mmCIF file of C-alpha atoms in Angstrom:
data_model
loop_
_atom_site.group_PDB
_atom_site.id
_atom_site.type_symbol
_atom_site.label_atom_id
_atom_site.label_comp_id
_atom_site.label_asym_id
_atom_site.label_seq_id
_atom_site.Cartn_x
_atom_site.Cartn_y
_atom_site.Cartn_z
ATOM 1 C CA UNK R 1 120.738 -49.106 59.659
ATOM 2 C CA UNK R 2 122.075 -46.279 57.507
ATOM 3 C CA UNK R 3 120.161 -47.788 54.454
ATOM 4 C CA UNK R 4 117.024 -47.799 56.520
ATOM 5 C CA UNK R 5 117.395 -44.201 57.627
ATOM 6 C CA UNK R 6 118.107 -43.149 54.020
ATOM 7 C CA UNK R 7 114.961 -44.913 52.823
ATOM 8 C CA UNK R 8 112.805 -43.357 55.615
ATOM 9 C CA UNK R 9 114.229 -39.838 54.628
ATOM 10 C CA UNK R 10 113.448 -40.406 50.870
ATOM 11 C CA UNK R 11 109.888 -41.552 51.790
ATOM 12 C CA UNK R 12 109.356 -38.428 53.939
ATOM 13 C CA UNK R 13 110.556 -36.141 51.150
ATOM 14 C CA UNK R 14 108.353 -37.762 48.650
ATOM 15 C CA UNK R 15 105.290 -37.424 50.907
ATOM 16 C CA UNK R 16 106.143 -33.780 51.751
ATOM 17 C CA UNK R 17 106.742 -32.754 48.136
ATOM 18 C CA UNK R 18 103.819 -31.080 46.139
ATOM 19 C CA UNK R 19 103.769 -30.319 42.530
ATOM 20 C CA UNK R 20 103.706 -26.674 41.435
ATOM 21 C CA UNK R 21 100.216 -27.168 40.106
ATOM 22 C CA UNK R 22 99.067 -28.312 43.475
ATOM 23 C CA UNK R 23 100.629 -25.320 45.181
ATOM 24 C CA UNK R 24 99.287 -22.846 42.628
ATOM 25 C CA UNK R 25 95.781 -24.275 42.844
ATOM 26 C CA UNK R 26 95.665 -23.262 46.543
ATOM 27 C CA UNK R 27 96.812 -19.676 45.934
ATOM 28 C CA UNK R 28 94.174 -17.113 46.106
ATOM 29 C CA UNK R 29 93.127 -15.763 42.632
ATOM 30 C CA UNK R 30 94.078 -12.176 42.012
ATOM 31 C CA UNK R 31 91.690 -9.467 40.912
ATOM 32 C CA UNK R 32 91.751 -8.918 37.106
ATOM 33 C CA UNK R 33 90.575 -5.606 35.639
ATOM 34 C CA UNK R 34 87.827 -6.318 33.231
ATOM 35 C CA UNK R 35 86.306 -2.862 32.645
ATOM 36 C CA UNK R 36 87.221 0.748 33.309
ATOM 37 C CA UNK R 37 86.196 4.253 32.463
ATOM 38 C CA UNK R 38 89.028 6.948 32.788
ATOM 39 C CA UNK R 39 86.962 9.691 31.143
ATOM 40 C CA UNK R 40 89.732 10.491 28.655
ATOM 41 C CA UNK R 41 87.334 11.859 26.006
ATOM 42 C CA UNK R 42 85.190 14.833 25.316
ATOM 43 C CA UNK R 43 81.627 13.420 25.476
ATOM 44 C CA UNK R 44 80.460 12.129 28.810
ATOM 45 C CA UNK R 45 77.850 9.872 27.320
ATOM 46 C CA UNK R 46 79.443 8.686 24.027
ATOM 47 C CA UNK R 47 79.993 5.087 25.333
ATOM 48 C CA UNK R 48 76.359 4.327 26.081
ATOM 49 C CA UNK R 49 77.270 3.227 29.598
ATOM 50 C CA UNK R 50 76.290 6.405 31.436
ATOM 51 C CA UNK R 51 73.021 8.307 31.667
ATOM 52 C CA UNK R 52 71.930 11.369 33.505
ATOM 53 C CA UNK R 53 69.925 10.727 36.674
ATOM 54 C CA UNK R 54 66.458 12.363 36.252
ATOM 55 C CA UNK R 55 64.604 14.441 38.897
ATOM 56 C CA UNK R 56 62.728 12.401 41.587
ATOM 57 C CA UNK R 57 60.806 12.966 44.782
ATOM 58 C CA UNK R 58 63.420 11.510 47.207
ATOM 59 C CA UNK R 59 65.830 13.458 49.252
ATOM 60 C CA UNK R 60 68.709 12.235 47.220
ATOM 61 C CA UNK R 61 67.321 13.129 43.693
ATOM 62 C CA UNK R 62 64.813 15.972 44.203
ATOM 63 C CA UNK R 63 67.347 18.578 42.939
ATOM 64 C CA UNK R 64 68.650 16.476 39.886
ATOM 65 C CA UNK R 65 68.686 18.196 36.602
ATOM 66 C CA UNK R 66 69.555 17.149 33.099
ATOM 67 C CA UNK R 67 70.946 20.587 32.254
ATOM 68 C CA UNK R 68 74.294 20.264 30.415
ATOM 69 C CA UNK R 69 76.061 22.856 32.644
ATOM 70 C CA UNK R 70 76.071 20.385 35.497
ATOM 71 C CA UNK R 71 78.222 17.824 33.605
ATOM 72 C CA UNK R 72 81.765 18.281 32.439
ATOM 73 C CA UNK R 73 84.789 16.224 31.290
ATOM 74 C CA UNK R 74 88.046 17.986 31.922
ATOM 75 C CA UNK R 75 91.585 16.775 32.386
ATOM 76 C CA UNK R 76 90.481 13.178 32.479
ATOM 77 C CA UNK R 77 87.811 13.790 35.118
ATOM 78 C CA UNK R 78 84.161 13.439 35.074
ATOM 79 C CA UNK R 79 82.802 16.502 36.909
ATOM 80 C CA UNK R 80 79.444 16.564 38.590
ATOM 81 C CA UNK R 81 78.267 20.037 39.736
ATOM 82 C CA UNK R 82 75.806 21.428 42.334
ATOM 83 C CA UNK R 83 74.880 25.053 42.291
ATOM 84 C CA UNK R 84 72.185 27.602 42.703
ATOM 85 C CA UNK R 85 69.312 27.370 40.277
ATOM 86 C CA UNK R 86 70.240 30.056 37.722
ATOM 87 C CA UNK R 87 69.390 27.915 34.721
ATOM 88 C CA UNK R 88 65.721 27.054 34.893
ATOM 89 C CA UNK R 89 63.419 29.980 36.189
ATOM 90 C CA UNK R 90 60.369 27.795 35.938
ATOM 91 C CA UNK R 91 61.983 25.155 38.206
ATOM 92 C CA UNK R 92 60.874 25.416 41.739
ATOM 93 C CA UNK R 93 63.978 23.840 43.149
ATOM 94 C CA UNK R 94 66.461 26.460 44.694
ATOM 95 C CA UNK R 95 69.434 24.261 43.781
ATOM 96 C CA UNK R 96 70.272 21.970 40.951
ATOM 97 C CA UNK R 97 72.688 19.005 40.844
ATOM 98 C CA UNK R 98 74.122 16.649 38.377
ATOM 99 C CA UNK R 99 74.290 12.796 38.675
ATOM 100 C CA UNK R 100 74.943 9.879 36.349
ATOM 101 C CA UNK R 101 74.205 6.108 36.574
ATOM 102 C CA UNK R 102 74.869 3.006 34.507
ATOM 103 C CA UNK R 103 71.191 1.899 34.602
ATOM 104 C CA UNK R 104 70.374 0.195 31.278
ATOM 105 C CA UNK R 105 74.090 0.660 30.232
ATOM 106 C CA UNK R 106 76.150 -1.558 32.439
ATOM 107 C CA UNK R 107 75.619 -3.870 35.463
ATOM 108 C CA UNK R 108 77.907 -5.379 38.036
ATOM 109 C CA UNK R 109 77.656 -8.724 39.726
ATOM 110 C CA UNK R 110 80.358 -10.568 41.781
ATOM 111 C CA UNK R 111 83.662 -8.540 41.637
ATOM 112 C CA UNK R 112 85.257 -5.425 42.927
ATOM 113 C CA UNK R 113 84.014 -1.961 42.070
ATOM 114 C CA UNK R 114 86.569 0.881 42.657
ATOM 115 C CA UNK R 115 86.348 4.555 42.208
ATOM 116 C CA UNK R 116 88.830 7.444 42.578
ATOM 117 C CA UNK R 117 87.404 10.856 43.240
ATOM 118 C CA UNK R 118 87.666 14.220 45.002
ATOM 119 C CA UNK R 119 84.841 15.975 46.677
ATOM 120 C CA UNK R 120 84.298 19.608 47.197
ATOM 121 C CA UNK R 121 81.903 20.569 49.963
ATOM 122 C CA UNK R 122 79.343 23.101 51.409
ATOM 123 C CA UNK R 123 76.901 22.943 54.135
ATOM 124 C CA UNK R 124 74.112 20.556 52.892
ATOM 125 C CA UNK R 125 76.271 18.775 50.396
ATOM 126 C CA UNK R 126 75.870 15.035 50.079
ATOM 127 C CA UNK R 127 77.910 13.448 47.335
ATOM 128 C CA UNK R 128 77.467 9.751 46.989
ATOM 129 C CA UNK R 129 78.638 6.707 45.060
ATOM 130 C CA UNK R 130 76.256 3.705 45.486
ATOM 131 C CA UNK R 131 74.665 0.711 43.735
ATOM 132 C CA UNK R 132 71.059 -0.437 43.268
ATOM 133 C CA UNK R 133 69.659 -3.643 41.831
ATOM 134 C CA UNK R 134 68.344 -3.983 38.384
ATOM 135 C CA UNK R 135 65.394 -5.862 39.692
ATOM 136 C CA UNK R 136 63.749 -5.531 43.177
ATOM 137 C CA UNK R 137 62.094 -2.713 45.082
ATOM 138 C CA UNK R 138 63.991 -0.833 47.896
ATOM 139 C CA UNK R 139 65.001 -2.075 50.436
ATOM 140 C CA UNK R 140 64.210 -5.685 49.422
ATOM 141 C CA UNK R 141 66.600 -5.719 46.517
ATOM 142 C CA UNK R 142 69.439 -4.218 48.600
ATOM 143 C CA UNK R 143 71.604 -1.000 48.407
ATOM 144 C CA UNK R 144 75.376 -0.691 48.534
ATOM 145 C CA UNK R 145 76.728 2.677 49.527
ATOM 146 C CA UNK R 146 80.344 2.721 48.583
ATOM 147 C CA UNK R 147 80.711 6.356 49.697
ATOM 148 C CA UNK R 148 78.575 9.146 51.320
ATOM 149 C CA UNK R 149 80.022 12.329 52.662
ATOM 150 C CA UNK R 150 77.966 14.892 54.606
ATOM 151 C CA UNK R 151 78.668 18.638 54.728
ATOM 152 C CA UNK R 152 82.304 19.371 55.579
ATOM 153 C CA UNK R 153 83.029 15.942 57.278
ATOM 154 C CA UNK R 154 86.601 14.567 57.000
ATOM 155 C CA UNK R 155 85.263 11.119 57.028
ATOM 156 C CA UNK R 156 82.853 9.135 54.725
ATOM 157 C CA UNK R 157 80.086 6.548 55.373
ATOM 158 C CA UNK R 158 80.008 3.073 53.855
ATOM 159 C CA UNK R 159 76.635 1.272 54.276
ATOM 160 C CA UNK R 160 74.513 -1.707 53.373
ATOM 161 C CA UNK R 161 70.641 -1.422 53.198
ATOM 162 C CA UNK R 162 68.386 -4.371 52.946
ATOM 163 C CA UNK R 163 64.997 -5.312 54.410
ATOM 164 C CA UNK R 164 66.970 -7.181 57.121
ATOM 165 C CA UNK R 165 69.033 -4.056 58.085
ATOM 166 C CA UNK R 166 65.784 -2.053 58.545
ATOM 167 C CA UNK R 167 65.131 -4.235 61.610
ATOM 168 C CA UNK R 168 68.510 -5.432 62.604
ATOM 169 C CA UNK R 169 71.164 -2.678 62.982
ATOM 170 C CA UNK R 170 74.010 -4.447 64.547
ATOM 171 C CA UNK R 171 73.710 -8.181 63.748
ATOM 172 C CA UNK R 172 75.743 -8.045 61.564
ATOM 173 C CA UNK R 173 77.056 -4.487 61.505
ATOM 174 C CA UNK R 174 75.881 -2.893 58.319
ATOM 175 C CA UNK R 175 77.862 0.383 58.163
ATOM 176 C CA UNK R 176 81.165 2.151 59.069
ATOM 177 C CA UNK R 177 82.844 5.523 58.818
ATOM 178 C CA UNK R 178 86.376 6.064 57.842
ATOM 179 C CA UNK R 179 88.611 9.171 57.743
ATOM 180 C CA UNK R 180 89.815 10.827 54.525
ATOM 181 C CA UNK R 181 91.749 13.772 53.297
ATOM 182 C CA UNK R 182 88.889 15.847 51.973
ATOM 183 C CA UNK R 183 91.131 18.207 49.937
ATOM 184 C CA UNK R 184 92.651 15.378 47.933
ATOM 185 C CA UNK R 185 91.647 12.333 45.785
ATOM 186 C CA UNK R 186 90.585 9.245 47.620
ATOM 187 C CA UNK R 187 89.859 5.765 46.355
ATOM 188 C CA UNK R 188 86.695 3.798 47.448
ATOM 189 C CA UNK R 189 85.914 0.194 46.755
ATOM 190 C CA UNK R 190 83.497 -2.747 47.469
ATOM 191 C CA UNK R 191 84.211 -6.429 46.809
ATOM 192 C CA UNK R 192 80.925 -8.232 46.062
ATOM 193 C CA UNK R 193 81.596 -11.915 47.019
ATOM 194 C CA UNK R 194 79.140 -14.900 47.429
ATOM 195 C CA UNK R 195 79.511 -14.846 51.280
ATOM 196 C CA UNK R 196 80.306 -11.196 52.141
ATOM 197 C CA UNK R 197 80.664 -7.565 51.064
ATOM 198 C CA UNK R 198 84.191 -6.055 51.839
ATOM 199 C CA UNK R 199 84.696 -2.286 51.823
ATOM 200 C CA UNK R 200 87.914 -0.268 51.404
ATOM 201 C CA UNK R 201 89.023 3.373 51.432
ATOM 202 C CA UNK R 202 92.483 4.046 49.959
ATOM 203 C CA UNK R 203 93.159 0.373 49.806
ATOM 204 C CA UNK R 204 92.608 -0.008 53.563
ATOM 205 C CA UNK R 205 89.990 -2.580 54.620
ATOM 206 C CA UNK R 206 87.118 -0.806 56.614
ATOM 207 C CA UNK R 207 84.401 -3.495 57.278
ATOM 208 C CA UNK R 208 82.701 -6.514 55.940
ATOM 209 C CA UNK R 209 79.024 -7.425 55.749
ATOM 210 C CA UNK R 210 78.645 -11.265 55.821
ATOM 211 C CA UNK R 211 75.926 -13.531 54.592
ATOM 212 C CA UNK R 212 73.706 -15.140 57.215
ATOM 213 C CA UNK R 213 72.694 -18.613 55.929
ATOM 214 C CA UNK R 214 69.005 -19.311 55.701
ATOM 215 C CA UNK R 215 67.923 -15.620 55.406
ATOM 216 C CA UNK R 216 67.808 -14.398 51.795
ATOM 217 C CA UNK R 217 66.455 -11.053 52.452
ATOM 218 C CA UNK R 218 69.637 -10.328 54.555
ATOM 219 C CA UNK R 219 71.952 -10.744 51.678
ATOM 220 C CA UNK R 220 70.350 -10.023 48.242
ATOM 221 C CA UNK R 221 73.646 -9.451 46.490
ATOM 222 C CA UNK R 222 75.479 -11.080 43.582
ATOM 223 C CA UNK R 223 72.805 -10.328 41.111
ATOM 224 C CA UNK R 224 73.075 -7.375 38.650
ATOM 225 C CA UNK R 225 73.446 -3.951 40.160
ATOM 226 C CA UNK R 226 74.026 -0.549 38.533
ATOM 227 C CA UNK R 227 76.173 2.218 39.754
ATOM 228 C CA UNK R 228 75.194 5.747 40.597
ATOM 229 C CA UNK R 229 77.543 8.744 41.056
ATOM 230 C CA UNK R 230 75.806 11.949 42.143
ATOM 231 C CA UNK R 231 76.409 15.367 43.648
ATOM 232 C CA UNK R 232 73.409 15.910 46.056
ATOM 233 C CA UNK R 233 72.337 18.984 47.975
ATOM 234 C CA UNK R 234 70.008 19.066 51.016
ATOM 235 C CA UNK R 235 67.799 16.521 52.593
ATOM 236 C CA UNK R 236 66.754 15.430 56.047
ATOM 237 C CA UNK R 237 70.155 13.898 56.804
ATOM 238 C CA UNK R 238 72.467 16.761 55.919
ATOM 239 C CA UNK R 239 69.972 19.517 56.650
ATOM 240 C CA UNK R 240 69.235 22.779 54.861
ATOM 241 C CA UNK R 241 71.529 24.364 52.267
ATOM 242 C CA UNK R 242 72.419 28.079 52.879
ATOM 243 C CA UNK R 243 72.853 30.349 49.975
ATOM 244 C CA UNK R 244 76.306 29.918 48.332
ATOM 245 C CA UNK R 245 77.712 31.513 45.243
ATOM 246 C CA UNK R 246 80.409 29.161 44.099
ATOM 247 C CA UNK R 247 79.307 25.916 42.481
ATOM 248 C CA UNK R 248 80.573 22.806 44.204
ATOM 249 C CA UNK R 249 82.118 19.913 42.124
ATOM 250 C CA UNK R 250 82.615 16.171 42.448
ATOM 251 C CA UNK R 251 85.693 15.131 40.397
ATOM 252 C CA UNK R 252 85.660 11.451 39.291
ATOM 253 C CA UNK R 253 89.058 10.296 38.062
ATOM 254 C CA UNK R 254 88.151 6.775 37.067
ATOM 255 C CA UNK R 255 85.848 3.843 37.751
ATOM 256 C CA UNK R 256 87.246 0.274 37.556
ATOM 257 C CA UNK R 257 85.583 -3.210 37.754
ATOM 258 C CA UNK R 258 87.668 -6.353 38.573
ATOM 259 C CA UNK R 259 86.824 -10.012 38.607
ATOM 260 C CA UNK R 260 88.673 -13.008 39.674
#
């Protein structure tokens, strides 16, 4: 009987044992940093990754300017500035703002995009960090808003826009708000995965936007997107901008891109 018991125990142990390779294969892969910009240089545009955002007709870009005074690198920060228009007397815009994007310089597909920044504010300020597709008109190609802050809010918005979300606001939920310390640096991130987008603020999960099978216009992600970082002033969402004397700044400490 003792021999039988010992044999049964040995068989049980053999069945229950797994090789280290079998165990490791089931562990979730960790994010691996594949690209970053920490702005530890003198020239903002020397890498060929970043370009200035030109003036447009939309609320978000109708005060953009290419003037050098709106772009700085100082103490390892990219600084984007919004101020009264005292640089271009022939420009009808009352205010001017600086913004950069990686369009034609660098694109992001599946992976994690993370940014650390600090945001100054005034009434009518609208700093944003977001992503648009290399190919595809809005909103069919999708839009990923990693961060938007309005006025003096002590929270930020994180939002998804697609053709689907124009008609379906809550199924699935396509945005959230999350508190921040507006006087300090905060970290914002999105994970672009095959079946969902996952958002974070200061390493805290905020919400996810899942893929709905059989509806491609609901989830047009995973293809090349470029990154936009811009200081914006005014617009229908934030309202009018009163006169202000001191320029406001957006301090970007670093941008990182991870893959698994």
